[in-house]
Amino acid sequence: MEPLLAARLQMALTLGFHIIFACFGVGLPVLLLVAEGRYLRTRDEGWRTIARRWSKSFGVLFAVGAVSGTVLSFELGLLWPDFMGTFGSVIGLPFTMEAFAFFLEAIFVGIYIYTWDRLPPRAHWLSGFPIAVAGIASAAFVVTANAWMNCPQGFLQVAGKVVYAEPLRAMLNPASGPQVTHMVFAAGLVAGFGVASVYAAGVLRGKDSPHRRRALALGLAMGAICAPLQVLSGDWAARVVARTQPVKFAAMEGQFRTEARAPLRIGGLPDSEAETTRFALEIPGGLSWLACGDPGAVVNGLDRVPRADRPPVAIVHLAFQAMVGAGVALLALSGWVGGTLVFRKRLPRGRAFLWCVALAGPLAAVALEAGWVVTEVGRQPWIVQGIMRTRDAVTDAPGVGWVFLVALAIYSALTGATIIALRHLARK
Amino acid sequence: MEPEFLLIGVMTAGVTLYALMGGADFGAGVWEFNTALRAGEKERALIYRAIGPVWEANHVWLIFVLVALFSGFPPAFAALCRALWVPLLFALVGIVFRGVGFAFRSYAADSVRAKTLWGTVFALASTAAPFFLGASVGAIASGRLKVSSDGGYFGDHLTGWINPVSIFCAFFGVGICAYLAAAYMTREARNEGDAALTEVWRRRALVTGLWMGLLSAAGLAIIASSAPELWEGFKTRAWPAVVTSFVAGSFSIVALWRRRFTGAALGAAVTVGAVVIGWGLAQYPALIPPEITVHGARAPREVLWTFLGVIAAGSLVLVPSLVLLLVLFKGKRPEDA
Ligand code: HDD
Ligand code: HEM
Ligand code: HEM
């Protein structure tokens, strides 16, 4: 295997794995706080049982998240030494902040999980707050580093060496706002619908109980609240991408030619050789309107850059379609829940609804992975947009292909073991 | 004061704390490995209870040091990642399996088979991680990594890290962890009020302590013969650390003997801390000797000041939280597991 390809696959594998656990690290503490808070308010032991059970699953998820994150920190240097050797000083700030968030998170996770019977109930509940705050903060910090790779700014290079940098300005680049917002809501979706899915699947298999219904409703509530916010923040993200990364935007939309009244393509298969996107449902002027707010506006196509500077269009376009499709589906589910709540004062019932909820968790995870594929693959061939090419950053160490294969085996085993461990906890 | 000097000081403190806290967690696993066939369930339970609430926090020191390194001294990070490609990958495998082995074993394993499986994974990985981290440290300290000041590496990627000092440090790393764990666990067992276990751990701590003393002397001899620059540093600058380590080590052995277990634990910590700080002093101002120095590899100064500001602000939150954690779990034992 070619080292560059192996390194990219390795990065995709380990990041794609970590991000799932990260989402639970961000979302689950919020659910824990709500459940335990309801217990404090109502003194209903059922809520406490939910929180206490979840805290053990959280312990497992957190541990896997922590070790997979550690792998990533090393990997940035092991796989992309020139990237970190050149720009470490520019993007180090969010990582430094993140380290403190990790400290806080890890400390209070230890306290929270191990003091259920030692601390007074209210103090125990309060010890969960730093976990939730630090979880959201760590996600926000690290995503600004990624946003910087998309919109690099805040440094001065002379002969390849960074001679001056403003890490704060680098952190607060134009892509940070939408990416951070979009990521945090994504975590809410994945964790909320993920939890709801597990219980919906249980109820579908005949394991119904008020306890399960209650847990389901709690997860569902978080997912349903995040879904509309996620679509709004996605729209914001798309506008910013259109302005700051026109090539990625064109790839997302399968827009090969620069044109006025560009159509919005739904579905379709981009063909990079023929430079056209086939089989798409086209809404005339839709893209121009979405990107610029004017259906007659000119949208830049991929033809603005030489072929060597274009990302793999088909992957980016399809991943984008998958994310948006999933987003719309989750929005519909959220509307169903909200509508029934408002008009009937209860949650929807029936197997069809349970099936939808059971599928919503995996669907949110698919959207999450697809979104990251859009961001990362859409930036190619650049590791730092317009400044450093991925090809020039990759390590020259031998055996990257083998490392990838071993990592694949290890991560598959870890996935299996994590699922077994969680199922075991759920059965208790 | 130069910011790079402050930052390297903070990083040295981070490495020291990682060795003292994360090292002891590894060491607990090393002991589980050693006693796998004999240890009783009660002995194991004590190990798991002692590190359960704290290992995740202790682990973050490693991340902190790593992040500070690539933020503050980017070419040094690039050079290390190239030169230590093999041992760092192995250390990562160890770190991953230590973490998940521990978590699965403590939260999600009821059957004897699952417990044995994850306990074994935990034990093996807890030994592998300090072994390869130790080898990495030794490879740096040896001054034999063929790195260039811009972060390049022109040695052999597979074998360039292997030399007498790195091999020695690999074993020394595992030994340090085992010694710290035994010294701390003696105190934990005493606090639990378990006299038999206290005796077991006391004997282990004594034996490991004496062995580590001998090993340290051998280490100095290896350094003197195969890492002359580092030896020079020890002679001219770092000798007070060596003396401190010797005195504290002797103190901890005597304290163990006389059953002063808190004193013994503190003594062990100072012994090991002095070794780490001594290493730093001996090679300063080289970061990766001989080519890469603290001054040559530093990020622009204004950037370093920003990092230092963030670290100072972060510490305002971190220090009280750490104190709370230690008070809750290292003062008296929790009943809840
Ligand atoms: C649960 C997950 C989820 C859902 C339902 C959506 N997204 Fe998303 N999207 C992500 C999860 C995600 C993400 C967390 O995976 C990404 C990757 C990078 C980022 O910041 O968020 C992302 C990236 C991302 C980007 C690229 C940002 C960049 O490269 O800078 C755009 C333009 C959108 N999204 C737009 C949308 C739209 C218009 C959606 C809805 C209709 C949508 N997303 C639903
Ligand atoms: C903040 C977080 C992230 C950072 C700093 C980051 C950084 C990187 C880096 C350095 C590379 C290699 C160079 C490149 O291909 O451009 C990469 C590639 C990649 N990352 Fe990310 N990443 C982040 C989040 C994610 C997440 C969560 C995913 C989830 C799936 C992801 C998916 C990928 C993929 C698919 C590639 C390969 C792209 C390709 O080479 O075609 N990234 N990322
Ligand atoms: C978009 C991307 C990412 C998000 C949202 C994210 C979020 C998180 C969260 C919430 C945790 C807490 C652990 C958990 O709950 O499982 C975590 C752990 C961690 N992450 Fe990520 N992360 C992302 C990408 C990365 C990248 C690119 C790196 C490294 C370069 C990284 C390094 C780490 C490390 C080292 C930990 C372990 C901290 C500990 O020991 O507690 N993460 N991440």
mmCIF file of N, CA and C in Angstrom, chain B residues 220-276:
data_model
loop_
_atom_site.group_PDB
_atom_site.id
_atom_site.type_symbol
_atom_site.label_atom_id
_atom_site.label_comp_id
_atom_site.label_asym_id
_atom_site.label_seq_id
_atom_site.Cartn_x
_atom_site.Cartn_y
_atom_site.Cartn_z
ATOM 1 N N LEU B 220 23.969 4.274 36.009
ATOM 2 C CA LEU B 220 24.985 5.331 35.957
ATOM 3 C C LEU B 220 26.227 4.828 35.223
ATOM 4 N N ALA B 221 26.568 3.556 35.471
ATOM 5 C CA ALA B 221 27.738 2.999 34.792
ATOM 6 C C ALA B 221 27.507 2.928 33.285
ATOM 7 N N ILE B 222 26.294 2.520 32.896
ATOM 8 C CA ILE B 222 25.996 2.442 31.459
ATOM 9 C C ILE B 222 26.065 3.826 30.827
ATOM 10 N N ILE B 223 25.495 4.804 31.521
ATOM 11 C CA ILE B 223 25.538 6.167 30.995
ATOM 12 C C ILE B 223 26.986 6.632 30.866
ATOM 13 N N ALA B 224 27.772 6.370 31.900
ATOM 14 C CA ALA B 224 29.165 6.822 31.863
ATOM 15 C C ALA B 224 29.898 6.214 30.680
ATOM 16 N N SER B 225 29.593 4.951 30.363
ATOM 17 C CA SER B 225 30.362 4.315 29.302
ATOM 18 C C SER B 225 29.787 4.593 27.924
ATOM 19 N N SER B 226 28.454 4.774 27.809
ATOM 20 C CA SER B 226 27.953 4.880 26.439
ATOM 21 C C SER B 226 27.232 6.185 26.120
ATOM 22 N N ALA B 227 27.047 7.069 27.091
ATOM 23 C CA ALA B 227 26.445 8.369 26.775
ATOM 24 C C ALA B 227 27.276 9.468 27.451
ATOM 25 N N PRO B 228 28.468 9.736 26.926
ATOM 26 C CA PRO B 228 29.409 10.633 27.608
ATOM 27 C C PRO B 228 28.850 12.043 27.852
ATOM 28 N N GLU B 229 28.049 12.547 26.911
ATOM 29 C CA GLU B 229 27.523 13.907 27.090
ATOM 30 C C GLU B 229 26.602 13.970 28.304
ATOM 31 N N LEU B 230 25.731 12.958 28.393
ATOM 32 C CA LEU B 230 24.778 12.923 29.491
ATOM 33 C C LEU B 230 25.539 12.770 30.818
ATOM 34 N N TRP B 231 26.564 11.939 30.780
ATOM 35 C CA TRP B 231 27.386 11.713 31.970
ATOM 36 C C TRP B 231 28.016 13.009 32.418
ATOM 37 N N GLU B 232 28.482 13.774 31.460
ATOM 38 C CA GLU B 232 29.062 15.077 31.748
ATOM 39 C C GLU B 232 28.036 15.966 32.456
ATOM 40 N N GLY B 233 26.811 15.928 31.932
ATOM 41 C CA GLY B 233 25.725 16.714 32.532
ATOM 42 C C GLY B 233 25.451 16.281 33.960
ATOM 43 N N PHE B 234 25.472 14.977 34.178
ATOM 44 C CA PHE B 234 25.238 14.491 35.537
ATOM 45 C C PHE B 234 26.341 14.958 36.469
ATOM 46 N N LYS B 235 27.592 14.919 35.971
ATOM 47 C CA LYS B 235 28.710 15.301 36.833
ATOM 48 C C LYS B 235 28.689 16.777 37.171
ATOM 49 N N THR B 236 28.377 17.607 36.159
ATOM 50 C CA THR B 236 28.504 19.036 36.388
ATOM 51 C C THR B 236 27.241 19.663 36.969
ATOM 52 N N ARG B 237 26.071 19.188 36.536
ATOM 53 C CA ARG B 237 24.859 19.898 36.909
ATOM 54 C C ARG B 237 23.876 19.073 37.729
ATOM 55 N N ALA B 238 23.738 17.813 37.353
ATOM 56 C CA ALA B 238 22.609 17.059 37.901
ATOM 57 C C ALA B 238 22.989 16.226 39.120
ATOM 58 N N TRP B 239 24.225 16.356 39.602
ATOM 59 C CA TRP B 239 24.591 15.501 40.739
ATOM 60 C C TRP B 239 23.734 15.721 41.990
ATOM 61 N N PRO B 240 23.267 16.968 42.252
ATOM 62 C CA PRO B 240 22.421 17.089 43.456
ATOM 63 C C PRO B 240 21.163 16.230 43.354
ATOM 64 N N ALA B 241 20.639 16.087 42.126
ATOM 65 C CA ALA B 241 19.455 15.247 41.961
ATOM 66 C C ALA B 241 19.789 13.800 42.272
ATOM 67 N N VAL B 242 20.964 13.368 41.833
ATOM 68 C CA VAL B 242 21.360 11.980 42.099
ATOM 69 C C VAL B 242 21.483 11.765 43.609
ATOM 70 N N VAL B 243 22.096 12.733 44.288
ATOM 71 C CA VAL B 243 22.248 12.619 45.740
ATOM 72 C C VAL B 243 20.870 12.578 46.402
ATOM 73 N N THR B 244 19.993 13.501 45.982
ATOM 74 C CA THR B 244 18.639 13.527 46.548
ATOM 75 C C THR B 244 17.963 12.176 46.375
ATOM 76 N N SER B 245 18.078 11.649 45.167
ATOM 77 C CA SER B 245 17.428 10.384 44.868
ATOM 78 C C SER B 245 17.960 9.288 45.793
ATOM 79 N N PHE B 246 19.264 9.283 45.968
ATOM 80 C CA PHE B 246 19.876 8.269 46.815
ATOM 81 C C PHE B 246 19.387 8.392 48.260
ATOM 82 N N VAL B 247 19.401 9.630 48.759
ATOM 83 C CA VAL B 247 18.976 9.844 50.145
ATOM 84 C C VAL B 247 17.510 9.464 50.324
ATOM 85 N N ALA B 248 16.667 9.944 49.407
ATOM 86 C CA ALA B 248 15.233 9.669 49.533
ATOM 87 C C ALA B 248 14.961 8.178 49.401
ATOM 88 N N GLY B 249 15.689 7.527 48.496
ATOM 89 C CA GLY B 249 15.499 6.089 48.314
ATOM 90 C C GLY B 249 15.845 5.334 49.588
ATOM 91 N N SER B 250 16.988 5.700 50.175
ATOM 92 C CA SER B 250 17.380 5.041 51.420
ATOM 93 C C SER B 250 16.343 5.296 52.499
ATOM 94 N N PHE B 251 15.873 6.544 52.536
ATOM 95 C CA PHE B 251 14.868 6.905 53.537
ATOM 96 C C PHE B 251 13.624 6.034 53.370
ATOM 97 N N SER B 252 13.197 5.858 52.111
ATOM 98 C CA SER B 252 11.946 5.124 51.906
ATOM 99 C C SER B 252 12.117 3.654 52.303
ATOM 100 N N ILE B 253 13.312 3.119 52.079
ATOM 101 C CA ILE B 253 13.540 1.722 52.488
ATOM 102 C C ILE B 253 13.478 1.598 54.018
ATOM 103 N N VAL B 254 14.140 2.542 54.668
ATOM 104 C CA VAL B 254 14.127 2.507 56.134
ATOM 105 C C VAL B 254 12.697 2.678 56.651
ATOM 106 N N ALA B 255 11.973 3.603 56.034
ATOM 107 C CA ALA B 255 10.596 3.849 56.479
ATOM 108 C C ALA B 255 9.740 2.605 56.277
ATOM 109 N N LEU B 256 9.952 1.907 55.161
ATOM 110 C CA LEU B 256 9.203 0.666 54.926
ATOM 111 C C LEU B 256 9.537 -0.344 56.020
ATOM 112 N N TRP B 257 10.810 -0.443 56.279
ATOM 113 C CA TRP B 257 11.276 -1.372 57.296
ATOM 114 C C TRP B 257 10.596 -1.097 58.625
ATOM 115 N N ARG B 258 10.498 0.220 58.946
ATOM 116 C CA ARG B 258 9.931 0.594 60.247
ATOM 117 C C ARG B 258 8.425 0.827 60.184
ATOM 118 N N ARG B 259 7.828 0.457 59.056
ATOM 119 C CA ARG B 259 6.369 0.534 58.880
ATOM 120 C C ARG B 259 5.830 1.958 58.973
ATOM 121 N N ARG B 260 6.601 2.881 58.479
ATOM 122 C CA ARG B 260 6.088 4.253 58.352
ATOM 123 C C ARG B 260 5.672 4.420 56.891
ATOM 124 N N PHE B 261 4.417 4.019 56.582
ATOM 125 C CA PHE B 261 4.115 3.818 55.176
ATOM 126 C C PHE B 261 3.863 5.107 54.396
ATOM 127 N N THR B 262 3.339 6.122 55.066
ATOM 128 C CA THR B 262 3.166 7.380 54.339
ATOM 129 C C THR B 262 4.531 7.970 54.013
ATOM 130 N N GLY B 263 5.421 7.918 54.977
ATOM 131 C CA GLY B 263 6.781 8.398 54.729
ATOM 132 C C GLY B 263 7.442 7.610 53.608
ATOM 133 N N ALA B 264 7.213 6.304 53.590
ATOM 134 C CA ALA B 264 7.825 5.472 52.557
ATOM 135 C C ALA B 264 7.303 5.857 51.178
ATOM 136 N N ALA B 265 5.984 6.097 51.097
ATOM 137 C CA ALA B 265 5.406 6.454 49.802
ATOM 138 C C ALA B 265 5.972 7.786 49.319
ATOM 139 N N LEU B 266 6.042 8.754 50.237
ATOM 140 C CA LEU B 266 6.603 10.051 49.850
ATOM 141 C C LEU B 266 8.061 9.911 49.444
ATOM 142 N N GLY B 267 8.807 9.106 50.225
ATOM 143 C CA GLY B 267 10.218 8.892 49.917
ATOM 144 C C GLY B 267 10.394 8.299 48.527
ATOM 145 N N ALA B 268 9.549 7.309 48.199
ATOM 146 C CA ALA B 268 9.640 6.680 46.883
ATOM 147 C C ALA B 268 9.362 7.714 45.792
ATOM 148 N N ALA B 269 8.355 8.573 46.039
ATOM 149 C CA ALA B 269 8.015 9.579 45.035
ATOM 150 C C ALA B 269 9.192 10.531 44.816
ATOM 151 N N VAL B 270 9.818 10.963 45.903
ATOM 152 C CA VAL B 270 10.956 11.882 45.745
ATOM 153 C C VAL B 270 12.107 11.183 45.018
ATOM 154 N N THR B 271 12.328 9.922 45.348
ATOM 155 C CA THR B 271 13.399 9.167 44.687
ATOM 156 C C THR B 271 13.225 9.202 43.173
ATOM 157 N N VAL B 272 12.016 8.852 42.738
ATOM 158 C CA VAL B 272 11.758 8.772 41.302
ATOM 159 C C VAL B 272 11.717 10.173 40.681
ATOM 160 N N GLY B 273 11.064 11.091 41.384
ATOM 161 C CA GLY B 273 11.010 12.461 40.867
ATOM 162 C C GLY B 273 12.405 13.015 40.631
ATOM 163 N N ALA B 274 13.316 12.737 41.543
ATOM 164 C CA ALA B 274 14.675 13.259 41.398
ATOM 165 C C ALA B 274 15.372 12.654 40.186
ATOM 166 N N VAL B 275 15.063 11.397 39.887
ATOM 167 C CA VAL B 275 15.661 10.778 38.694
ATOM 168 C C VAL B 275 15.213 11.521 37.439
ATOM 169 N N VAL B 276 13.912 11.776 37.353
ATOM 170 C CA VAL B 276 13.376 12.437 36.157
ATOM 171 C C VAL B 276 13.953 13.843 36.037
#
